[in-house]
PDB file of C-alpha atoms in Angstrom:
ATOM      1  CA  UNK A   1     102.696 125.947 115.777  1.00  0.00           C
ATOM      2  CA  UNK A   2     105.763 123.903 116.416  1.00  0.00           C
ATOM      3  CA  UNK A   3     104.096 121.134 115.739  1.00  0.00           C
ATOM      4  CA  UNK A   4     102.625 122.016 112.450  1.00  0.00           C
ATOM      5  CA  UNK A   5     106.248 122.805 111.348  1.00  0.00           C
ATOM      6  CA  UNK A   6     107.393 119.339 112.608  1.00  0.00           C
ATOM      7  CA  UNK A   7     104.672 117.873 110.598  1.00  0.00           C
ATOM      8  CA  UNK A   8     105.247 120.011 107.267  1.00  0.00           C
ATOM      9  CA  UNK A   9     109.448 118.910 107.608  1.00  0.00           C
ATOM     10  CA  UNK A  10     108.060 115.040 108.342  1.00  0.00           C
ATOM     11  CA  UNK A  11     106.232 115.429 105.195  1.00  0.00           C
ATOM     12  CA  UNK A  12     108.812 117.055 103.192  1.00  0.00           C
ATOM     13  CA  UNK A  13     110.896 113.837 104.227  1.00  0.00           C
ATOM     14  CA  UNK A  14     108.092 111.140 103.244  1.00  0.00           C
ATOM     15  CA  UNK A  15     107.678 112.840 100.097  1.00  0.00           C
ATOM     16  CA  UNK A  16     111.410 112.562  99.125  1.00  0.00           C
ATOM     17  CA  UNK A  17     111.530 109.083 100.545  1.00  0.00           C
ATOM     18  CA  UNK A  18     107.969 108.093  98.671  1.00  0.00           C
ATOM     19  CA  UNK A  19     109.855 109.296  95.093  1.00  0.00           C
ATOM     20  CA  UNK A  20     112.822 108.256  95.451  1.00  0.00           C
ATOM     21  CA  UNK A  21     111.486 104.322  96.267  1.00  0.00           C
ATOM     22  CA  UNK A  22     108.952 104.893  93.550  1.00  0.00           C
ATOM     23  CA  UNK A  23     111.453 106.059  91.078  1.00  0.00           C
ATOM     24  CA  UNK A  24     113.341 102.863  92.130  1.00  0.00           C
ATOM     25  CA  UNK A  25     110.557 100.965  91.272  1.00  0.00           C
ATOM     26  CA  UNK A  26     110.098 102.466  87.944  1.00  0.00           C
ATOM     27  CA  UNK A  27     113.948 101.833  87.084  1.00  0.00           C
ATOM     28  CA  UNK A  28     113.186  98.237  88.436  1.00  0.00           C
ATOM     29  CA  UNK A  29     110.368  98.422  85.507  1.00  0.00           C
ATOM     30  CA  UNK A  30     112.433  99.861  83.033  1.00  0.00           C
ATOM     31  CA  UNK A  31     110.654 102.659  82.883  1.00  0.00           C
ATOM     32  CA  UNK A  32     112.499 105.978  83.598  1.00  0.00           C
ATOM     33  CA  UNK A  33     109.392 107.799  85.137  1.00  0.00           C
ATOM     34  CA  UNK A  34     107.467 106.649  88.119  1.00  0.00           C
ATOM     35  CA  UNK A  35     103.711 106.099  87.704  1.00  0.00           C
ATOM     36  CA  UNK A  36     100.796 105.333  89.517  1.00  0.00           C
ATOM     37  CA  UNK A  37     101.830 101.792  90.426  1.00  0.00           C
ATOM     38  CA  UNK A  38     105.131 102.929  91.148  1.00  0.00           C
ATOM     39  CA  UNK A  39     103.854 105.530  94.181  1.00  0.00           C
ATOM     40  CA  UNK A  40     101.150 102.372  95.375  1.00  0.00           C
ATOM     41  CA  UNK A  41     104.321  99.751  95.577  1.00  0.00           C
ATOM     42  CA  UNK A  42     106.378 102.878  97.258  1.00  0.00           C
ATOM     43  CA  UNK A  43     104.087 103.565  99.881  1.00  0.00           C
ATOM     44  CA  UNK A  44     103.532 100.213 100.920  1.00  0.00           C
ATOM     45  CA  UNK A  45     107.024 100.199 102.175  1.00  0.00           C
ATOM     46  CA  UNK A  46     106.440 102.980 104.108  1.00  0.00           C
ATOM     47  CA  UNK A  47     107.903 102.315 106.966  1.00  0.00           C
ATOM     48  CA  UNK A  48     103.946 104.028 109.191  1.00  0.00           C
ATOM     49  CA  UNK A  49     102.254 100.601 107.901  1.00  0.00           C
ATOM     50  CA  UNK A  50      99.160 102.363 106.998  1.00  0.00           C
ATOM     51  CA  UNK A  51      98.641 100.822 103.388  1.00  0.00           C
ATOM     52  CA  UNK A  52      99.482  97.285 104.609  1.00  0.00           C
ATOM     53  CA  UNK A  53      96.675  97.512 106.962  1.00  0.00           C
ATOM     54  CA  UNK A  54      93.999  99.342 104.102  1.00  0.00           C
ATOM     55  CA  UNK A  55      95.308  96.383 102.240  1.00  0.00           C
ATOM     56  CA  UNK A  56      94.725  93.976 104.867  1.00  0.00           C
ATOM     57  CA  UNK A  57      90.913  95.692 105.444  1.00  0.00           C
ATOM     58  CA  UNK A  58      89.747  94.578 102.578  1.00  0.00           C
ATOM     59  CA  UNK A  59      91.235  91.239 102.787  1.00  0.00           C
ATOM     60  CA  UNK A  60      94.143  91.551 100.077  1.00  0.00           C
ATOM     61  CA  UNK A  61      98.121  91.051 101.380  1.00  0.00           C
ATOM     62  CA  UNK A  62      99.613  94.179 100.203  1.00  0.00           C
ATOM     63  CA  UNK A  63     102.805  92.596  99.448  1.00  0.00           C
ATOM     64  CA  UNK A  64     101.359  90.607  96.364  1.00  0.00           C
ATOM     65  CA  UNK A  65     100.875  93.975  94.960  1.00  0.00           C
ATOM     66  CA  UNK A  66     104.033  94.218  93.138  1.00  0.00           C
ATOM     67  CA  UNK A  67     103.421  90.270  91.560  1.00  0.00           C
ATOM     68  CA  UNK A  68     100.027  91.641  90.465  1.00  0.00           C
ATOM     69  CA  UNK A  69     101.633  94.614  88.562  1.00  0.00           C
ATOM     70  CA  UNK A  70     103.450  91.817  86.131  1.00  0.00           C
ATOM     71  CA  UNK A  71     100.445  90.064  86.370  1.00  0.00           C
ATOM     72  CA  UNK A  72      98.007  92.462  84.870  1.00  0.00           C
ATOM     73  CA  UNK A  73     100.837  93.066  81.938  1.00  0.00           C
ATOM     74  CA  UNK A  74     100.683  89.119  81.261  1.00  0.00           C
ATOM     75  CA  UNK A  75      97.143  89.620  81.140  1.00  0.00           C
ATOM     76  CA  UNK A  76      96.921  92.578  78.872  1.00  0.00           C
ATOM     77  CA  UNK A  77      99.920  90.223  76.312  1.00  0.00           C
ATOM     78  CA  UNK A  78      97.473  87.133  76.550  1.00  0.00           C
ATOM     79  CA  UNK A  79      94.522  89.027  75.663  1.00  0.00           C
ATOM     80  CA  UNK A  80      96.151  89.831  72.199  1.00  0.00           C
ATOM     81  CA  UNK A  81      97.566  86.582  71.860  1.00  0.00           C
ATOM     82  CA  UNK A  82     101.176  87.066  73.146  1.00  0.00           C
ATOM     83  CA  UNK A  83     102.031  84.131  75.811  1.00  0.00           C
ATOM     84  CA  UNK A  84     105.421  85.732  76.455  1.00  0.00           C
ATOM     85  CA  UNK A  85     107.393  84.413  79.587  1.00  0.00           C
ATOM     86  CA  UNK A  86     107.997  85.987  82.705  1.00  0.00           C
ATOM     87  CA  UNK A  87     111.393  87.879  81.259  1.00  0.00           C
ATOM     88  CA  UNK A  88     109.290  89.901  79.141  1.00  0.00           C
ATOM     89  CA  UNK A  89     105.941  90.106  80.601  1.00  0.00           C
ATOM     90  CA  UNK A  90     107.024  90.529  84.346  1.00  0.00           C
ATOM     91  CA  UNK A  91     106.053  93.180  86.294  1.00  0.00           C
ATOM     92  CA  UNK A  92     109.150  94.341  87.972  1.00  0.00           C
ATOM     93  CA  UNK A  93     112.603  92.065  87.072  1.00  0.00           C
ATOM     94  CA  UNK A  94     116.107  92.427  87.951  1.00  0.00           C
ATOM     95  CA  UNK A  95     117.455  94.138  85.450  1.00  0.00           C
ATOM     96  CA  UNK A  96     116.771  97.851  86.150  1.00  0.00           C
ATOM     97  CA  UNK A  97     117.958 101.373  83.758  1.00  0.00           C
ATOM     98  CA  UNK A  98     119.743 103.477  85.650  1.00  0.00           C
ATOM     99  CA  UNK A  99     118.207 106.800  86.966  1.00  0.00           C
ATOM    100  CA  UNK A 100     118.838 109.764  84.658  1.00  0.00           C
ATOM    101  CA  UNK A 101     120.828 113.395  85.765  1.00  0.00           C
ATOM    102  CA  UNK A 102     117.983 116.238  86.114  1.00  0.00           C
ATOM    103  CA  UNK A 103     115.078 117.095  87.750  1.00  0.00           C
ATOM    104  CA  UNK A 104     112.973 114.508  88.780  1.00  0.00           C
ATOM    105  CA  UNK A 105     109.517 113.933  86.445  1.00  0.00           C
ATOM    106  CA  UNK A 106     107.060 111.558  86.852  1.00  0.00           C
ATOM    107  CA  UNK A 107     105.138 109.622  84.419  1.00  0.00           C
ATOM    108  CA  UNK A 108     101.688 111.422  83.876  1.00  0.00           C
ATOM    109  CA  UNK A 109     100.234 108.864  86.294  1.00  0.00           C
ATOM    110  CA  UNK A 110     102.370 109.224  88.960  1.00  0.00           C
ATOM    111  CA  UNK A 111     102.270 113.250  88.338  1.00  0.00           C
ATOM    112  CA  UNK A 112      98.509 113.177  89.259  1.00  0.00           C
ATOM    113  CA  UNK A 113      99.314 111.207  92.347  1.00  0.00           C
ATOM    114  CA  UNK A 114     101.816 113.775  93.056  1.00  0.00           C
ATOM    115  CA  UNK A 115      99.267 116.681  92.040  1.00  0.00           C
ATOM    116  CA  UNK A 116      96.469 115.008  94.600  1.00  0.00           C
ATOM    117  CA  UNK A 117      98.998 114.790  97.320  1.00  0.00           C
ATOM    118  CA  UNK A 118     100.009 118.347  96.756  1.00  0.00           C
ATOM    119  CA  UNK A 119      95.934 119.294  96.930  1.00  0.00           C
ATOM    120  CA  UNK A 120      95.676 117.672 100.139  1.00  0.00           C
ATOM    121  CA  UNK A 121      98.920 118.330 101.945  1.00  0.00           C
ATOM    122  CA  UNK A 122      96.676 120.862 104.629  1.00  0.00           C
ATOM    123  CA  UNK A 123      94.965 116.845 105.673  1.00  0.00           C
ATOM    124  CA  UNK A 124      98.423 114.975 105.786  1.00  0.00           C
ATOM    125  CA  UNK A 125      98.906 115.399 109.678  1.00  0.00           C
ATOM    126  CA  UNK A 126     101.060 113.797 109.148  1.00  0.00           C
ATOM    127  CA  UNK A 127     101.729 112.045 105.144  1.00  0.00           C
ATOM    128  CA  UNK A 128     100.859 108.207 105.105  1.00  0.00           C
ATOM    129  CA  UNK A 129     100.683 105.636 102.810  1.00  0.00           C
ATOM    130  CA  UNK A 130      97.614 105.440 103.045  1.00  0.00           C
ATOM    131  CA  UNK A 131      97.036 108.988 101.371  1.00  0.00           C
ATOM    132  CA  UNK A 132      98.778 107.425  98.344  1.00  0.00           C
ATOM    133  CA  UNK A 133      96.914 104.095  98.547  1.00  0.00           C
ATOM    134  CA  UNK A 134      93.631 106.391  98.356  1.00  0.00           C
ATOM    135  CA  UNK A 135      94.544 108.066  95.550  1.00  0.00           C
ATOM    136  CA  UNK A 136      95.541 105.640  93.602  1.00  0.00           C
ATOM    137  CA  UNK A 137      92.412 103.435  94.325  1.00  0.00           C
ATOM    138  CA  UNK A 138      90.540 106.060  92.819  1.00  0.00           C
ATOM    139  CA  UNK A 139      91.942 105.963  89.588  1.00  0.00           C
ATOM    140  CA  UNK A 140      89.699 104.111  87.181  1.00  0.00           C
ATOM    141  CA  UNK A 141      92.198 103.313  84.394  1.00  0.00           C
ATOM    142  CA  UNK A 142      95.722 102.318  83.873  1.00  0.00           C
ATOM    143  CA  UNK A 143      98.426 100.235  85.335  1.00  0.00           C
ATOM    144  CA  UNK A 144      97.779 100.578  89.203  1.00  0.00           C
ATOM    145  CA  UNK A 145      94.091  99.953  88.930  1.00  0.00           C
ATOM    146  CA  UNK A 146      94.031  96.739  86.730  1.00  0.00           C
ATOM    147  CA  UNK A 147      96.848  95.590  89.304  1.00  0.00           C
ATOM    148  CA  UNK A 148      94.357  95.922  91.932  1.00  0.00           C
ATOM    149  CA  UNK A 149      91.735  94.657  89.728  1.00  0.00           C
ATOM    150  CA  UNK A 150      94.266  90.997  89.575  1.00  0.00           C
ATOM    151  CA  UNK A 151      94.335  91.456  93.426  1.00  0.00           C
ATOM    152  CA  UNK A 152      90.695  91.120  93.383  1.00  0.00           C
ATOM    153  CA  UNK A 153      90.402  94.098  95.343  1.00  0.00           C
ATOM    154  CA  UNK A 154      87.588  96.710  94.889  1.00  0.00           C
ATOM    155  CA  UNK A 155      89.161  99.437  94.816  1.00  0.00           C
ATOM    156  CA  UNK A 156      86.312 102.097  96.391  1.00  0.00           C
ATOM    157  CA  UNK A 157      86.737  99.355  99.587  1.00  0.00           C
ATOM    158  CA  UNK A 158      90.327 100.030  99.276  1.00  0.00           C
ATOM    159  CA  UNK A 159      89.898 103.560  98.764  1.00  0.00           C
ATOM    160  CA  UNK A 160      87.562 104.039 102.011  1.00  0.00           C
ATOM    161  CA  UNK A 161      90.215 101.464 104.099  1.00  0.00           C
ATOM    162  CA  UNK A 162      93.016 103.905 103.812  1.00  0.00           C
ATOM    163  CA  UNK A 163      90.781 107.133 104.172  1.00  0.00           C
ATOM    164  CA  UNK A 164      89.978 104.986 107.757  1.00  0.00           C
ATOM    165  CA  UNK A 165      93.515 104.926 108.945  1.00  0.00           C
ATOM    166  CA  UNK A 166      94.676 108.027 106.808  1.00  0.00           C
ATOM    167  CA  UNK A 167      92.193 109.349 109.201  1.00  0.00           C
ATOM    168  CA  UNK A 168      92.810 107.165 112.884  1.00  0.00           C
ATOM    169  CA  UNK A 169      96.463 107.983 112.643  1.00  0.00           C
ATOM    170  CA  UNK A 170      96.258 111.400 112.581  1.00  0.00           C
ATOM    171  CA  UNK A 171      95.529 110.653 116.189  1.00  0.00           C
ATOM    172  CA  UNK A 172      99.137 108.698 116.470  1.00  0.00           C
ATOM    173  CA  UNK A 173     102.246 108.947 116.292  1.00  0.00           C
ATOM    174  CA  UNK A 174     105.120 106.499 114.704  1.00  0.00           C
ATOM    175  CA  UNK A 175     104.465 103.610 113.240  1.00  0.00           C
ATOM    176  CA  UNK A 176     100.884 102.146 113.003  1.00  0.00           C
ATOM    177  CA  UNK A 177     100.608  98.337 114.829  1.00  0.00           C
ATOM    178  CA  UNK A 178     100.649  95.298 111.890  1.00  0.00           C
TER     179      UNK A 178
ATOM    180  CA  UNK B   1     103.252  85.875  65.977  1.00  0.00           C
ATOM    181  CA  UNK B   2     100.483  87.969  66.822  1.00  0.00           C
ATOM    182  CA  UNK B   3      96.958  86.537  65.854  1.00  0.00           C
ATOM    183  CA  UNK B   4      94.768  89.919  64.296  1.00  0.00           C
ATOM    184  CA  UNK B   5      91.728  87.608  65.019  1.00  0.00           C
ATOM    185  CA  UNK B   6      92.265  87.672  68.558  1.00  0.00           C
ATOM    186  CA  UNK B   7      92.965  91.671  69.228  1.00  0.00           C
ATOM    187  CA  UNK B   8      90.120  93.279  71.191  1.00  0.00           C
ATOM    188  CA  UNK B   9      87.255  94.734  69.419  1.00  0.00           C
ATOM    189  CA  UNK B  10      87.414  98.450  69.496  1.00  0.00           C
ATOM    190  CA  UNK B  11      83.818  98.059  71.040  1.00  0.00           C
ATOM    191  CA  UNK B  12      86.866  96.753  73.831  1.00  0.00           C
ATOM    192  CA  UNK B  13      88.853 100.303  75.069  1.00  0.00           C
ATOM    193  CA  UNK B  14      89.476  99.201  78.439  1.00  0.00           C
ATOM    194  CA  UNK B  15      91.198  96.088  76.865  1.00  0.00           C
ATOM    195  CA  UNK B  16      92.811  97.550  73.827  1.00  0.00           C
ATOM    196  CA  UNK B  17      94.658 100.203  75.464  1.00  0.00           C
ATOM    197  CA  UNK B  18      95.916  97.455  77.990  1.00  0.00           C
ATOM    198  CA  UNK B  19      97.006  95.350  75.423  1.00  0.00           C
ATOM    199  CA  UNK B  20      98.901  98.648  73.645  1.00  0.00           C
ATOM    200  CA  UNK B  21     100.269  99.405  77.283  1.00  0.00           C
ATOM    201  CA  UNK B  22     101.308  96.000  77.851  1.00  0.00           C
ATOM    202  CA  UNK B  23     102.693  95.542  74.127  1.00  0.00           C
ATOM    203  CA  UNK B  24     104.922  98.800  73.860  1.00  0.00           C
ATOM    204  CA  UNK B  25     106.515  97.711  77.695  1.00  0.00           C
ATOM    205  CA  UNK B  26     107.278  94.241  76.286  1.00  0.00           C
ATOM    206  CA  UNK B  27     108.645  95.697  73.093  1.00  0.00           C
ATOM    207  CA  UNK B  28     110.730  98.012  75.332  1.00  0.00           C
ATOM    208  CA  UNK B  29     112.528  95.195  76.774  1.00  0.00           C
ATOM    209  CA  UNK B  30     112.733  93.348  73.569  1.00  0.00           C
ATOM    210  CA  UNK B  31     114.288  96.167  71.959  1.00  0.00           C
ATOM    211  CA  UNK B  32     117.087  96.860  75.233  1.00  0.00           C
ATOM    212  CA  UNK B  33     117.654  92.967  75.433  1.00  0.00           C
ATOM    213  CA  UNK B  34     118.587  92.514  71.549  1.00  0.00           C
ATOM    214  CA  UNK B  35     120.929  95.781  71.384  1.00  0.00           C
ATOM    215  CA  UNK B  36     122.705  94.784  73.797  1.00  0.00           C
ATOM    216  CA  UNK B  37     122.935  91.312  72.521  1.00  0.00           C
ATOM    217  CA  UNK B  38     124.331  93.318  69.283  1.00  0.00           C
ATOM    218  CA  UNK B  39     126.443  95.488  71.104  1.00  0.00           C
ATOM    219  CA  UNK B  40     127.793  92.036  72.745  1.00  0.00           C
ATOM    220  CA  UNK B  41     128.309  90.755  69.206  1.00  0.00           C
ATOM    221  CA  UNK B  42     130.296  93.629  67.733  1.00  0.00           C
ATOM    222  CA  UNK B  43     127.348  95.774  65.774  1.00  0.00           C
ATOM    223  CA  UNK B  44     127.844  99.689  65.804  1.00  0.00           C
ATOM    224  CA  UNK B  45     125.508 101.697  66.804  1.00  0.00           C
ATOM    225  CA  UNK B  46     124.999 102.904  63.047  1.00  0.00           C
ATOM    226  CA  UNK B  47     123.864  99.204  62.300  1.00  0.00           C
ATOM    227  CA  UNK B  48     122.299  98.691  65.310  1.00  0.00           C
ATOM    228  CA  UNK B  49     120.280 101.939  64.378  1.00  0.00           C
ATOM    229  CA  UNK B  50     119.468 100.922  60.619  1.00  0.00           C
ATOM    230  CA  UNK B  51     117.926  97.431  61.823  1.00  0.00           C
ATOM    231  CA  UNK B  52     115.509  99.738  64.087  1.00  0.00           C
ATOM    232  CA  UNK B  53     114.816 101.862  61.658  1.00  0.00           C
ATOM    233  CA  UNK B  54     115.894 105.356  63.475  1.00  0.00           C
ATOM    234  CA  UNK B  55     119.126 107.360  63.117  1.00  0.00           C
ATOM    235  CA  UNK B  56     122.046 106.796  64.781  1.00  0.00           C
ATOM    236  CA  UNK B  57     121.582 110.179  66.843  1.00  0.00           C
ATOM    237  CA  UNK B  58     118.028 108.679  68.119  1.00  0.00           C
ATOM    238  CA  UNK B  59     119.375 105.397  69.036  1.00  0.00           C
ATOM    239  CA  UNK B  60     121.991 106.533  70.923  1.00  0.00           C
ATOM    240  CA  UNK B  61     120.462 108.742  72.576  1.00  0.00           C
ATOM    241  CA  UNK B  62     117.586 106.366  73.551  1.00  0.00           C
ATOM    242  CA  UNK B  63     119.962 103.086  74.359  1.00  0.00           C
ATOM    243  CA  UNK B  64     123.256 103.907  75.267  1.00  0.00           C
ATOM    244  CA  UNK B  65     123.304 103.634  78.155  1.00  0.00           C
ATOM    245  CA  UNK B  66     123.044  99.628  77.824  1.00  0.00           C
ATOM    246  CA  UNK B  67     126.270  98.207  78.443  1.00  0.00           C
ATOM    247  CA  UNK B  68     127.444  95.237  76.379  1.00  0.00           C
ATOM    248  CA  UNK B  69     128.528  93.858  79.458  1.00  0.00           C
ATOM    249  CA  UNK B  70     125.544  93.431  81.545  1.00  0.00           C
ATOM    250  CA  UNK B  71     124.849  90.243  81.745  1.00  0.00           C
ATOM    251  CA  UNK B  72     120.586  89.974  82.225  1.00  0.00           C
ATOM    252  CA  UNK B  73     118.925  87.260  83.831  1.00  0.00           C
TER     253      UNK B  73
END
């Protein structure tokens, strides 16, 4: 019973830490609401390793991730004939909006990664990355999965990667090995 | 300038609504990087909002909080 409560307050604590990084992200994107690909880049850095290492399963380095975000928006700007540079094509650049007062709302994507996680909190024993990495590898459409599309990773691979070590490090504790 | 022989076929939805996606994010950082370029060069925001076609109300609202003095990469 302890145990489970120690687990539920971990979670709480990932959760807060998981959209507050991916809200950074978003700002980083000048976009005021995290989405999909915000929650994917913010669970990477999660500090258990677990999406690294689904990354790293399929043979993609998770930390080209946030390059392919930009990457898949240069795409997109080619395919209708805009060749614009990196300043306004980029994925994520150094010039980020600053976070609004209020409650915190996600973009619609990032809502049904939130939504999912909230489905499946009774699994997260405890909340990894690779629970977000999951989700968001089985989303067909949008920004996320023509990211991992540029990565050249199939996403049901990636998908059943981090179900593998959502799933081995429930027997763990603390940080998976890289 | 945007060739109309190029777009994606709407036989194309997967690559059209990239394309939109990708267009209304790079018009989004257009639109911050040239008011505050104005802002920089003395415009108010009732000009500012009469060369984007909105009210003043809407542009403020939407962009003020870009700051003349930030200086982007």
């Amino acid at each position: 019973m302890l145990s489970g409560i120690k687990t539920r307050l971990s979670n709480v604590r990932t959760i807060k830490t998981l959209c507050e990084s991916a809200e950074n992200y978003a700002l980083q994107d000048q976009q005021r609401q995290a989405g999909a690909e915000h929650f994917l880049l913010a669970a990477i850095d999660l500090p258990d390793n677990t999406a690294r290492l689904a990354f790293r399963e399929v043979g993609a380095d998770a930390a080209g991730s946030r390059d392919a975000v930009g990457a898949q928006y240069r795409e997109a700007l080619r395919s209708v004939g805009v060749n614009a540079g990196e300043h306004i094509s980029g994925g994520l650049i150094p010039e980020p909006l600053q976070a609004a007062a209020g409650l915190y709302e996600a973009a619609p994507s990032g809502a049904e990664v939130m939504k999912e996680l909230a489905a499946n909190r009774n699994d997260h024993r405890p909340l990894l990355g690779a629970h977000v990495v999951a989700i968001v590898a089985a989303m067909e459409q949008g920004v996320a999965a023509r990211a991992l599309r540029c990565m050249g990773v199939d996403p049901a691979g990636l998908k059943a990667a981090a179900n593998k070590f959502s799933r081995t490090s429930n027997r763990h504790t603390g940080p998976m090995g890289a | 300038m945007i060739d109309v022989r190029q777009l994606p076929t709407p036989d194309e939805p997967e690559e059209a609504l990239a394309a939109v996606v990708a267009l209304r994010r790079a018009a989004d950082l257009l639109e911050r990087r040239a008011v505050r370029a104005a802002l920089k060069q003395g415009w108010s925001w009732a000009k500012i909002a009469q060369a984007l076609g909105i009210s003043k109300q809407a542009a403020h609202k939407r962009l003020s909080d870009i700051n003349a003095q930030d200086n982007p990469p």
